[in-house]
mmCIF file with all atom_site columns, C-alpha atoms in Angstrom:
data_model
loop_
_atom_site.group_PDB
_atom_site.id
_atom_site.type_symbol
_atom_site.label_atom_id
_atom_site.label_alt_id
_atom_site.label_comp_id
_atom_site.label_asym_id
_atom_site.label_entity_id
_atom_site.label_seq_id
_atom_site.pdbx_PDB_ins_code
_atom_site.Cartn_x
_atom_site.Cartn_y
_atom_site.Cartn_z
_atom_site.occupancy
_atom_site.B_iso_or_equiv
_atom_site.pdbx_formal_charge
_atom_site.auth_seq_id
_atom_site.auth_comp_id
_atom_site.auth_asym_id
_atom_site.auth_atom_id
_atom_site.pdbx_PDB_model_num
ATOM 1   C CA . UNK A 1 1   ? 43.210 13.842 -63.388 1.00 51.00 ? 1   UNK A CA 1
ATOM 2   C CA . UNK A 1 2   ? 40.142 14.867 -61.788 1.00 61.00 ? 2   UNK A CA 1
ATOM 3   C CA . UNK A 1 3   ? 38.602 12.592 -59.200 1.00 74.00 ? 3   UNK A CA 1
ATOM 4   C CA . UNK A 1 4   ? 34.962 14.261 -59.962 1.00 69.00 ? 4   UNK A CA 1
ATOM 5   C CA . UNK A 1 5   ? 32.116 10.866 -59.339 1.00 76.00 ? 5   UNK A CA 1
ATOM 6   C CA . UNK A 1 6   ? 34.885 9.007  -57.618 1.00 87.00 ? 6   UNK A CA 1
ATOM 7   C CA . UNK A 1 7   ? 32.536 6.527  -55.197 1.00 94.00 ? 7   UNK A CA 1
ATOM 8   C CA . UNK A 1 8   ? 33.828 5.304  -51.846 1.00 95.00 ? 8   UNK A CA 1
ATOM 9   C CA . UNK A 1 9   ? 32.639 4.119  -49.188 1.00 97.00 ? 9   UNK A CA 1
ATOM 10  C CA . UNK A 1 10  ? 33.535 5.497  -45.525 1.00 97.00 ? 10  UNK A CA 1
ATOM 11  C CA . UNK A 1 11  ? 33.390 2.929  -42.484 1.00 97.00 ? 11  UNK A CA 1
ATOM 12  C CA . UNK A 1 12  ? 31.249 5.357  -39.648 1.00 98.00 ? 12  UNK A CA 1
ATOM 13  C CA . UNK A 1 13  ? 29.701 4.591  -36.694 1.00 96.00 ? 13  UNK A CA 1
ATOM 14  C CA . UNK A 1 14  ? 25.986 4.337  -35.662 1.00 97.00 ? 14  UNK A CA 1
ATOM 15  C CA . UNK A 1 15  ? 23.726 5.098  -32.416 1.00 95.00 ? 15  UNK A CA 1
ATOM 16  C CA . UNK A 1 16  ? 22.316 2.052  -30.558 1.00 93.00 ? 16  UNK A CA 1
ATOM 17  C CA . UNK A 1 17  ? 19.020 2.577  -32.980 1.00 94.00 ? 17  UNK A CA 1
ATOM 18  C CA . UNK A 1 18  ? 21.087 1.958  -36.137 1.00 94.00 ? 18  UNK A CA 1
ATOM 19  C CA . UNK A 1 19  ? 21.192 5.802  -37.030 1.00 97.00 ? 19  UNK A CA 1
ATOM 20  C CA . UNK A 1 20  ? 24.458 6.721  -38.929 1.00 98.00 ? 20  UNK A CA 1
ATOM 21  C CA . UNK A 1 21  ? 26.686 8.967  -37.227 1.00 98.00 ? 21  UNK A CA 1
ATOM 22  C CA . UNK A 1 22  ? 30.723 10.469 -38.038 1.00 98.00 ? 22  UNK A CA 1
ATOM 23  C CA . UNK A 1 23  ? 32.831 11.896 -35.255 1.00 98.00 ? 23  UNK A CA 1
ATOM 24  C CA . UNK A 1 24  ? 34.195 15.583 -36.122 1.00 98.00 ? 24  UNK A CA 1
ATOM 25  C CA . UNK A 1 25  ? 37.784 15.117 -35.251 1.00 97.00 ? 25  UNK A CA 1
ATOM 26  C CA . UNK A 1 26  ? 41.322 16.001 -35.037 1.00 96.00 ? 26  UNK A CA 1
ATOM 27  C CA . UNK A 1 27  ? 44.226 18.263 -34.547 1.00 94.00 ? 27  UNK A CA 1
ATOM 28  C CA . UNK A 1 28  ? 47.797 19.095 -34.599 1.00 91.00 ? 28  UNK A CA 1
ATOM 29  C CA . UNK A 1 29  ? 50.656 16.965 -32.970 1.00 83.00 ? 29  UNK A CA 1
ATOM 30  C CA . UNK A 1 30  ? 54.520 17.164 -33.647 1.00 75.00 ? 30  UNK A CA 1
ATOM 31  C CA . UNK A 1 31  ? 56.486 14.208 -34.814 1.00 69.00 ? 31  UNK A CA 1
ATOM 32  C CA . UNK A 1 32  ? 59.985 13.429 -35.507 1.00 60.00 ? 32  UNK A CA 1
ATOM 33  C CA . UNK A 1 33  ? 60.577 17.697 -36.620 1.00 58.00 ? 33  UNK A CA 1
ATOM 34  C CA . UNK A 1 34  ? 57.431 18.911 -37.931 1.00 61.00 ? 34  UNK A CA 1
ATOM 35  C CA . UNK A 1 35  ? 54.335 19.418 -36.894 1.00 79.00 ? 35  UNK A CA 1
ATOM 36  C CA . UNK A 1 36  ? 51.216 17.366 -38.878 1.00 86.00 ? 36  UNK A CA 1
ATOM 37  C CA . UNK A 1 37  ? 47.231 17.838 -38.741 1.00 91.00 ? 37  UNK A CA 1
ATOM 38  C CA . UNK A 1 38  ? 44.204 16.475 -40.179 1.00 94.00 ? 38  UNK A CA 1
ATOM 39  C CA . UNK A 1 39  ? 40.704 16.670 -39.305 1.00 97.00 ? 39  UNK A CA 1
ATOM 40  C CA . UNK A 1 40  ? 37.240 15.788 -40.473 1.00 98.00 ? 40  UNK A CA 1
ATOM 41  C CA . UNK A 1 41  ? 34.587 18.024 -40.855 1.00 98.00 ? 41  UNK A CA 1
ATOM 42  C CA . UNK A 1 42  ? 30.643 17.298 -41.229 1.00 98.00 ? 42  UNK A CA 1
ATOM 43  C CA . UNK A 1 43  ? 29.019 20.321 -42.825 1.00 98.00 ? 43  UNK A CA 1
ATOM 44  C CA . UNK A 1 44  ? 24.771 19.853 -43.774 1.00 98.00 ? 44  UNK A CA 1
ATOM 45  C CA . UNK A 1 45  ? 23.827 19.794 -46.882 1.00 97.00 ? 45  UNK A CA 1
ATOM 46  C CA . UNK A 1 46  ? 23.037 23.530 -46.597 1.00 97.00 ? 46  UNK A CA 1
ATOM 47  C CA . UNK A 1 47  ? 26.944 23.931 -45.579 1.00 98.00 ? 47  UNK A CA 1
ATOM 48  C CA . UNK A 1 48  ? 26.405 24.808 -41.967 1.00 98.00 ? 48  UNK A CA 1
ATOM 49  C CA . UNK A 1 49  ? 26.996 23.275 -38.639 1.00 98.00 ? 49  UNK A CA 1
ATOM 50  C CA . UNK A 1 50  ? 24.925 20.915 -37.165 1.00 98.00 ? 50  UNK A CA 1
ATOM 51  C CA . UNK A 1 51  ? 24.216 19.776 -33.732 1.00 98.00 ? 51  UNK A CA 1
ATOM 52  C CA . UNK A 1 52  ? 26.504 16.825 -31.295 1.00 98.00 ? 52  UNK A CA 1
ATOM 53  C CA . UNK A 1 53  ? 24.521 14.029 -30.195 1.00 97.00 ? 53  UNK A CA 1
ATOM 54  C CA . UNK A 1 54  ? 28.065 13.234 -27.563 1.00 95.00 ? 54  UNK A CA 1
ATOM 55  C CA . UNK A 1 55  ? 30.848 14.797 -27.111 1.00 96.00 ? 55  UNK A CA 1
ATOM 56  C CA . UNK A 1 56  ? 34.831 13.912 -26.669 1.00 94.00 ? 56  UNK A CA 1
ATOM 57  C CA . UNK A 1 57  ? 37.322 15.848 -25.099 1.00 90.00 ? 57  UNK A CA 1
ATOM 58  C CA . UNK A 1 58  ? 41.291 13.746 -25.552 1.00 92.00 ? 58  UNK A CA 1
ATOM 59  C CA . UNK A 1 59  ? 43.437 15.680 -27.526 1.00 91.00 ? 59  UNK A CA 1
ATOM 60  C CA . UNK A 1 60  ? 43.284 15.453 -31.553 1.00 91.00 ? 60  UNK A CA 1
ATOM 61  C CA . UNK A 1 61  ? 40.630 12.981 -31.136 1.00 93.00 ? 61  UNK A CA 1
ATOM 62  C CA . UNK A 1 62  ? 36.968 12.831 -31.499 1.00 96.00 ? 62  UNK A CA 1
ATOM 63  C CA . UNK A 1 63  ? 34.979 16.262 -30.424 1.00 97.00 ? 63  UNK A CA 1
ATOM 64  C CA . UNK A 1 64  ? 31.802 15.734 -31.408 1.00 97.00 ? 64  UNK A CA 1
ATOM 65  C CA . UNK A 1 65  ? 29.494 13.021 -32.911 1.00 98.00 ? 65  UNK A CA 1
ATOM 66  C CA . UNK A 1 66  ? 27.206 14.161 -35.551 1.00 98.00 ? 66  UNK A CA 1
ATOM 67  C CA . UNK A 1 67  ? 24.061 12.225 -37.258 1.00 98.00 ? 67  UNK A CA 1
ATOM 68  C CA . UNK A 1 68  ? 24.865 12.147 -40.858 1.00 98.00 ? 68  UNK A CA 1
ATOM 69  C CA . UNK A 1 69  ? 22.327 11.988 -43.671 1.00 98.00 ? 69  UNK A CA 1
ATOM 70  C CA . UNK A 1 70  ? 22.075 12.217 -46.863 1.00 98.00 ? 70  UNK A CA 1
ATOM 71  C CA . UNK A 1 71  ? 23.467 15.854 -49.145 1.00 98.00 ? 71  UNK A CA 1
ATOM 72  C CA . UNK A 1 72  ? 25.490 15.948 -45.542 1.00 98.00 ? 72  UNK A CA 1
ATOM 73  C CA . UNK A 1 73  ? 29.004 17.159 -46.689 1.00 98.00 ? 73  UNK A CA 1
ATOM 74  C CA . UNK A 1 74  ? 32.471 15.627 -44.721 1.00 98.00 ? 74  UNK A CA 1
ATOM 75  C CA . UNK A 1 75  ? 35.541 17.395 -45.125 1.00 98.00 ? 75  UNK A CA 1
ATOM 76  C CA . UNK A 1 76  ? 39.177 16.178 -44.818 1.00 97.00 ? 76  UNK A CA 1
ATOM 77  C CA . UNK A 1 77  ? 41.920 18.532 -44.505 1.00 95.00 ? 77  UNK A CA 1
ATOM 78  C CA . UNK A 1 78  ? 45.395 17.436 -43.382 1.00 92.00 ? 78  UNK A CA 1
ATOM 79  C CA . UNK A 1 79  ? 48.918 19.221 -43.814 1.00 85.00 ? 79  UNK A CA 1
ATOM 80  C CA . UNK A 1 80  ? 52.737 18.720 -42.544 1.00 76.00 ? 80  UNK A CA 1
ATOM 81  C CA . UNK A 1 81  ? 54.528 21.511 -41.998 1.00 70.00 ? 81  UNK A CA 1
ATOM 82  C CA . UNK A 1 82  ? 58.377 21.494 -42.016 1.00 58.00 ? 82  UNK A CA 1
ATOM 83  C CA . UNK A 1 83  ? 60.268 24.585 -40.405 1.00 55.00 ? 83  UNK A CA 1
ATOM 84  C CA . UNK A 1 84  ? 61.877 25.382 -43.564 1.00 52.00 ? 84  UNK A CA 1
ATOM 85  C CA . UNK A 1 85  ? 58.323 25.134 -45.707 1.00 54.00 ? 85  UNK A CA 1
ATOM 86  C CA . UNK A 1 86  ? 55.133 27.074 -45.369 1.00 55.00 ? 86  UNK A CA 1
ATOM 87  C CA . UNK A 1 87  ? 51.931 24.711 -44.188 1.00 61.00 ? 87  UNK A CA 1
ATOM 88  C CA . UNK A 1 88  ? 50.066 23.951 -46.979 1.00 76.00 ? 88  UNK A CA 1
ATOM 89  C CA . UNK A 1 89  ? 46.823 21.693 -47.006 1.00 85.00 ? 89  UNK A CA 1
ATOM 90  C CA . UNK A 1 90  ? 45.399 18.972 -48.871 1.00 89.00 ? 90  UNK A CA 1
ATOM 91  C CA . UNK A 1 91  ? 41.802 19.585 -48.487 1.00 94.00 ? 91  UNK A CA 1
ATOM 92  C CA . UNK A 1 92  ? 39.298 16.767 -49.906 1.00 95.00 ? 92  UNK A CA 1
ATOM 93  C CA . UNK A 1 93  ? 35.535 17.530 -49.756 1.00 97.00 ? 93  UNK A CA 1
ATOM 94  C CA . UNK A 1 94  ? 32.397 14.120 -50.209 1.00 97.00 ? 94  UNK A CA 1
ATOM 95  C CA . UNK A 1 95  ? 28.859 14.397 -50.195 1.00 98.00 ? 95  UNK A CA 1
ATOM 96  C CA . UNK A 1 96  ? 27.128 11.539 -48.627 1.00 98.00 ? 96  UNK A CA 1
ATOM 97  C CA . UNK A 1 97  ? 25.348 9.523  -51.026 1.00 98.00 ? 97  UNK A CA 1
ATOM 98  C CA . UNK A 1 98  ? 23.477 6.447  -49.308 1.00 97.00 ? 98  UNK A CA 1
ATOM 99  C CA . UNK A 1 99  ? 24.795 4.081  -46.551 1.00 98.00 ? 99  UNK A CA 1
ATOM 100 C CA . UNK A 1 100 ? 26.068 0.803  -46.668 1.00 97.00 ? 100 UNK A CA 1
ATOM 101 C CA . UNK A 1 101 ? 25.831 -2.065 -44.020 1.00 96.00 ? 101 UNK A CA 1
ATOM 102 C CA . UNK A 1 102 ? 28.265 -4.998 -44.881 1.00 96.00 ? 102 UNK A CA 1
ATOM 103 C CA . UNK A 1 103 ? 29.510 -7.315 -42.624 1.00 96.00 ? 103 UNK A CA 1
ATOM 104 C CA . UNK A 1 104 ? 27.491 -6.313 -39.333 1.00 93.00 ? 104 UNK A CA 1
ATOM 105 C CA . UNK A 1 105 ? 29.663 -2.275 -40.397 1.00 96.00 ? 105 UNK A CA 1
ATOM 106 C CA . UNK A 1 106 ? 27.607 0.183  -41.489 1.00 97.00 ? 106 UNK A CA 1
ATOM 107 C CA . UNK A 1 107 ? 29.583 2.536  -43.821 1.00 98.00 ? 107 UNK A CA 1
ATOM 108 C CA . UNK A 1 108 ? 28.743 6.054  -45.725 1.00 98.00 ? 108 UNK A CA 1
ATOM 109 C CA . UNK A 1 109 ? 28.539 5.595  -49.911 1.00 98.00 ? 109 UNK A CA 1
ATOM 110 C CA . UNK A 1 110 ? 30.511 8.863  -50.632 1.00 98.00 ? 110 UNK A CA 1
ATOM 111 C CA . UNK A 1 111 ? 31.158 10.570 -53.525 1.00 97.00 ? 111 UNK A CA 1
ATOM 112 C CA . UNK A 1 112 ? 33.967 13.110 -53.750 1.00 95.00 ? 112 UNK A CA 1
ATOM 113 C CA . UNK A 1 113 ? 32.753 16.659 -54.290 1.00 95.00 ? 113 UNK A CA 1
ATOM 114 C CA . UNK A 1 114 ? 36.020 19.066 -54.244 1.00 93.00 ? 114 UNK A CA 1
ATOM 115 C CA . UNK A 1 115 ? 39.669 18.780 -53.921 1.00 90.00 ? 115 UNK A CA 1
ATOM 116 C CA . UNK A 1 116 ? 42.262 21.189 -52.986 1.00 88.00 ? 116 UNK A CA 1
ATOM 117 C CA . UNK A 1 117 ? 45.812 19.931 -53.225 1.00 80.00 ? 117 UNK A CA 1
ATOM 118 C CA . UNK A 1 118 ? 49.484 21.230 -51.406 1.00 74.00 ? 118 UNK A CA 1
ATOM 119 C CA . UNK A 1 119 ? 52.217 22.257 -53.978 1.00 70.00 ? 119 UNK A CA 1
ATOM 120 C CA . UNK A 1 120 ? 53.713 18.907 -54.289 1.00 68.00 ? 120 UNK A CA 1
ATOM 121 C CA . UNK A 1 121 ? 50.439 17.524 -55.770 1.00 67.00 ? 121 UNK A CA 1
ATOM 122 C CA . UNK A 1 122 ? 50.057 20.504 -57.775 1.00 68.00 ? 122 UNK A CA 1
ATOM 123 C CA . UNK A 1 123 ? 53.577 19.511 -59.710 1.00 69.00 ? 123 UNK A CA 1
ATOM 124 C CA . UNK A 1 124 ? 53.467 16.123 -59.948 1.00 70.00 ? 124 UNK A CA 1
ATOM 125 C CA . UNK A 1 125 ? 49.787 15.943 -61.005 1.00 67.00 ? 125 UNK A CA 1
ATOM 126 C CA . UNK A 1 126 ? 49.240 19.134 -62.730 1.00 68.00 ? 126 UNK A CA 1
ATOM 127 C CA . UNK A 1 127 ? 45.830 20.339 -60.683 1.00 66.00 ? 127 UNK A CA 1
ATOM 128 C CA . UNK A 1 128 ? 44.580 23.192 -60.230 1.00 67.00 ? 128 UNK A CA 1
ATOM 129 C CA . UNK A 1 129 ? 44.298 24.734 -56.621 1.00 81.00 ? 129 UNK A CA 1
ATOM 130 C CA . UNK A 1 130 ? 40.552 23.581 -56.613 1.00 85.00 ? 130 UNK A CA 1
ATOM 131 C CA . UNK A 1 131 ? 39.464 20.953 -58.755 1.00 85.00 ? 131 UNK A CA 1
ATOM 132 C CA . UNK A 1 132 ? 36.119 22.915 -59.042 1.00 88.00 ? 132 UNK A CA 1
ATOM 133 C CA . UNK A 1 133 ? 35.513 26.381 -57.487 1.00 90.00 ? 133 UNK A CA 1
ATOM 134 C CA . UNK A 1 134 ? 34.888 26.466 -53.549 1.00 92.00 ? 134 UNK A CA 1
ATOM 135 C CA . UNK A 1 135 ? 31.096 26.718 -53.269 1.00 94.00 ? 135 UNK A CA 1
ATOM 136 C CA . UNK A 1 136 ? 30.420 29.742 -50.755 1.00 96.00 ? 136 UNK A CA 1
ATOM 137 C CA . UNK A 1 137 ? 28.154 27.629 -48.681 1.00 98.00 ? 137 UNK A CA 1
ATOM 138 C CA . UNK A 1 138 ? 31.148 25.663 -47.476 1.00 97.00 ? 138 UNK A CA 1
ATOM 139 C CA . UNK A 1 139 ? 33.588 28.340 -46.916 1.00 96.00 ? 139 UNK A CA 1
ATOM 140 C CA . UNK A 1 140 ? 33.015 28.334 -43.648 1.00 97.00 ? 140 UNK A CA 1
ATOM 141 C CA . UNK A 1 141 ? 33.176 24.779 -42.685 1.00 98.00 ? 141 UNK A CA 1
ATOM 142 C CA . UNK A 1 142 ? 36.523 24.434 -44.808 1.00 96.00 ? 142 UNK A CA 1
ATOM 143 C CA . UNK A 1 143 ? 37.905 27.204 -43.038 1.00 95.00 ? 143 UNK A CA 1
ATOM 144 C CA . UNK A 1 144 ? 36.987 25.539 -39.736 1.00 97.00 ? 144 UNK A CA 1
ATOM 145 C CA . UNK A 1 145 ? 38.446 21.836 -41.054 1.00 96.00 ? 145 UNK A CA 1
ATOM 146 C CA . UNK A 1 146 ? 41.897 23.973 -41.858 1.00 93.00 ? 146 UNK A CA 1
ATOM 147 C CA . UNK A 1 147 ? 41.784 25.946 -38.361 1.00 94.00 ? 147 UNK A CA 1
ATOM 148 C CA . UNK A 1 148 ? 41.272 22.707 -36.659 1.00 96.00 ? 148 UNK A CA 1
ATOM 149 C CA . UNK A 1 149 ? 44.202 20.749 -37.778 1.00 93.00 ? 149 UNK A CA 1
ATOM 150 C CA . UNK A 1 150 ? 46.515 23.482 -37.441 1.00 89.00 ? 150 UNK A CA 1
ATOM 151 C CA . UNK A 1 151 ? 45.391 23.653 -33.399 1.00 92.00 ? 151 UNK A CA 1
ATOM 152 C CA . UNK A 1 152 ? 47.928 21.936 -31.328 1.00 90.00 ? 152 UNK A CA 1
ATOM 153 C CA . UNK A 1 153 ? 46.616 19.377 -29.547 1.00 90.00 ? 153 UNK A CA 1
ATOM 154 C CA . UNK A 1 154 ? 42.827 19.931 -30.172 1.00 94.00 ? 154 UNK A CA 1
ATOM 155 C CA . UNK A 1 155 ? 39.926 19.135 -27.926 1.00 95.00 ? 155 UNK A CA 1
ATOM 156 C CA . UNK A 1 156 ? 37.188 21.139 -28.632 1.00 96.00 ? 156 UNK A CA 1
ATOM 157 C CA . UNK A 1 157 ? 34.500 20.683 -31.831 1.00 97.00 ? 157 UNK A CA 1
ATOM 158 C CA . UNK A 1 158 ? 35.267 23.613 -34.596 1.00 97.00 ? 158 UNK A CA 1
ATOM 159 C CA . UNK A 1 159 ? 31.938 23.134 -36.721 1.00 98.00 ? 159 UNK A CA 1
ATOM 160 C CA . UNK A 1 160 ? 29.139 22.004 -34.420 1.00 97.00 ? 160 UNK A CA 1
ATOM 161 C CA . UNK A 1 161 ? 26.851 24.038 -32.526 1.00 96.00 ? 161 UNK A CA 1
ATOM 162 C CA . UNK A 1 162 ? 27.237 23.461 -29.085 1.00 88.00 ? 162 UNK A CA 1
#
């Protein structure tokens, strides 16, 4: 069940001169007994950092707004960990393709890259840890997506250079 050319489209944000843009975000919070975390990473199409054009500082929020353009790669990871489980991640990885404006919204054309799944998924679905093996070039920025939603209430940019 691979999700390999699987098109979406992303809704981001632009600059006042139209230029498309994605906030690097997130964190860790508790709720209700566990502790959850997600965050988005934007890796270049070379796989390393780039620079903020703004910065945010509220907790598991937005850190840092990045230009995005096309090859750029975005990285989800999220996990929720119970006290009586390990934290495992669900890690998905797109590669901007072209951007969309519809409806006066401007949105990235995506198209999903990688996928790493938690144990759950595994068993239901059957996948693989990786859908396809982890490029080295983006070792680092997955590593920084998976440090930044395990950090309790985040407000610092994990994969920008500052």
């Amino acid at each position: 069940m691979s999700k390999k050319n699987l098109m979406v489209r992303m809704l981001i944000e632009t600059t006042e001169n139209g230029v498309p843009c994605l906030w690097e975000e997130g964190g860790m919070w508790e709720e209700g007994g566990s502790d959850r975390g997600e965050s988005t990473i934007i890796a270049g199409k070379d796989g390393r950092p780039k620079k903020p054009i703004r910065r945010g500082y509220l907790a598991n929020g937005e850190h840092a707004l990045l230009i995005l353009e096309p090859g750029d790669y975005i990285i989800n990871a999220s996990h929720r960990q119970n006290y009586c489980y390990l934290v495992d991640f669900t890690i998905e990885i797109y590669k901007v393709v072209d951007f969309e404006e519809i409806d006066g919204e401007t949105f990235a054309v995506v198209e999903f890259y990688n996928g790493k799944y938690d144990k759950y998924y595994q068993t239901i679905w059957g996948m693989p840890e990786w859908e396809e093996p982890l490029p080295s070039f983006l070792e680092d920025a997955v590593q920084a997506a998976m440090a930044k939603a395990t950090c309790y209430n985040c407000r610092e940019p994990y994969f920008a250079i500052i």
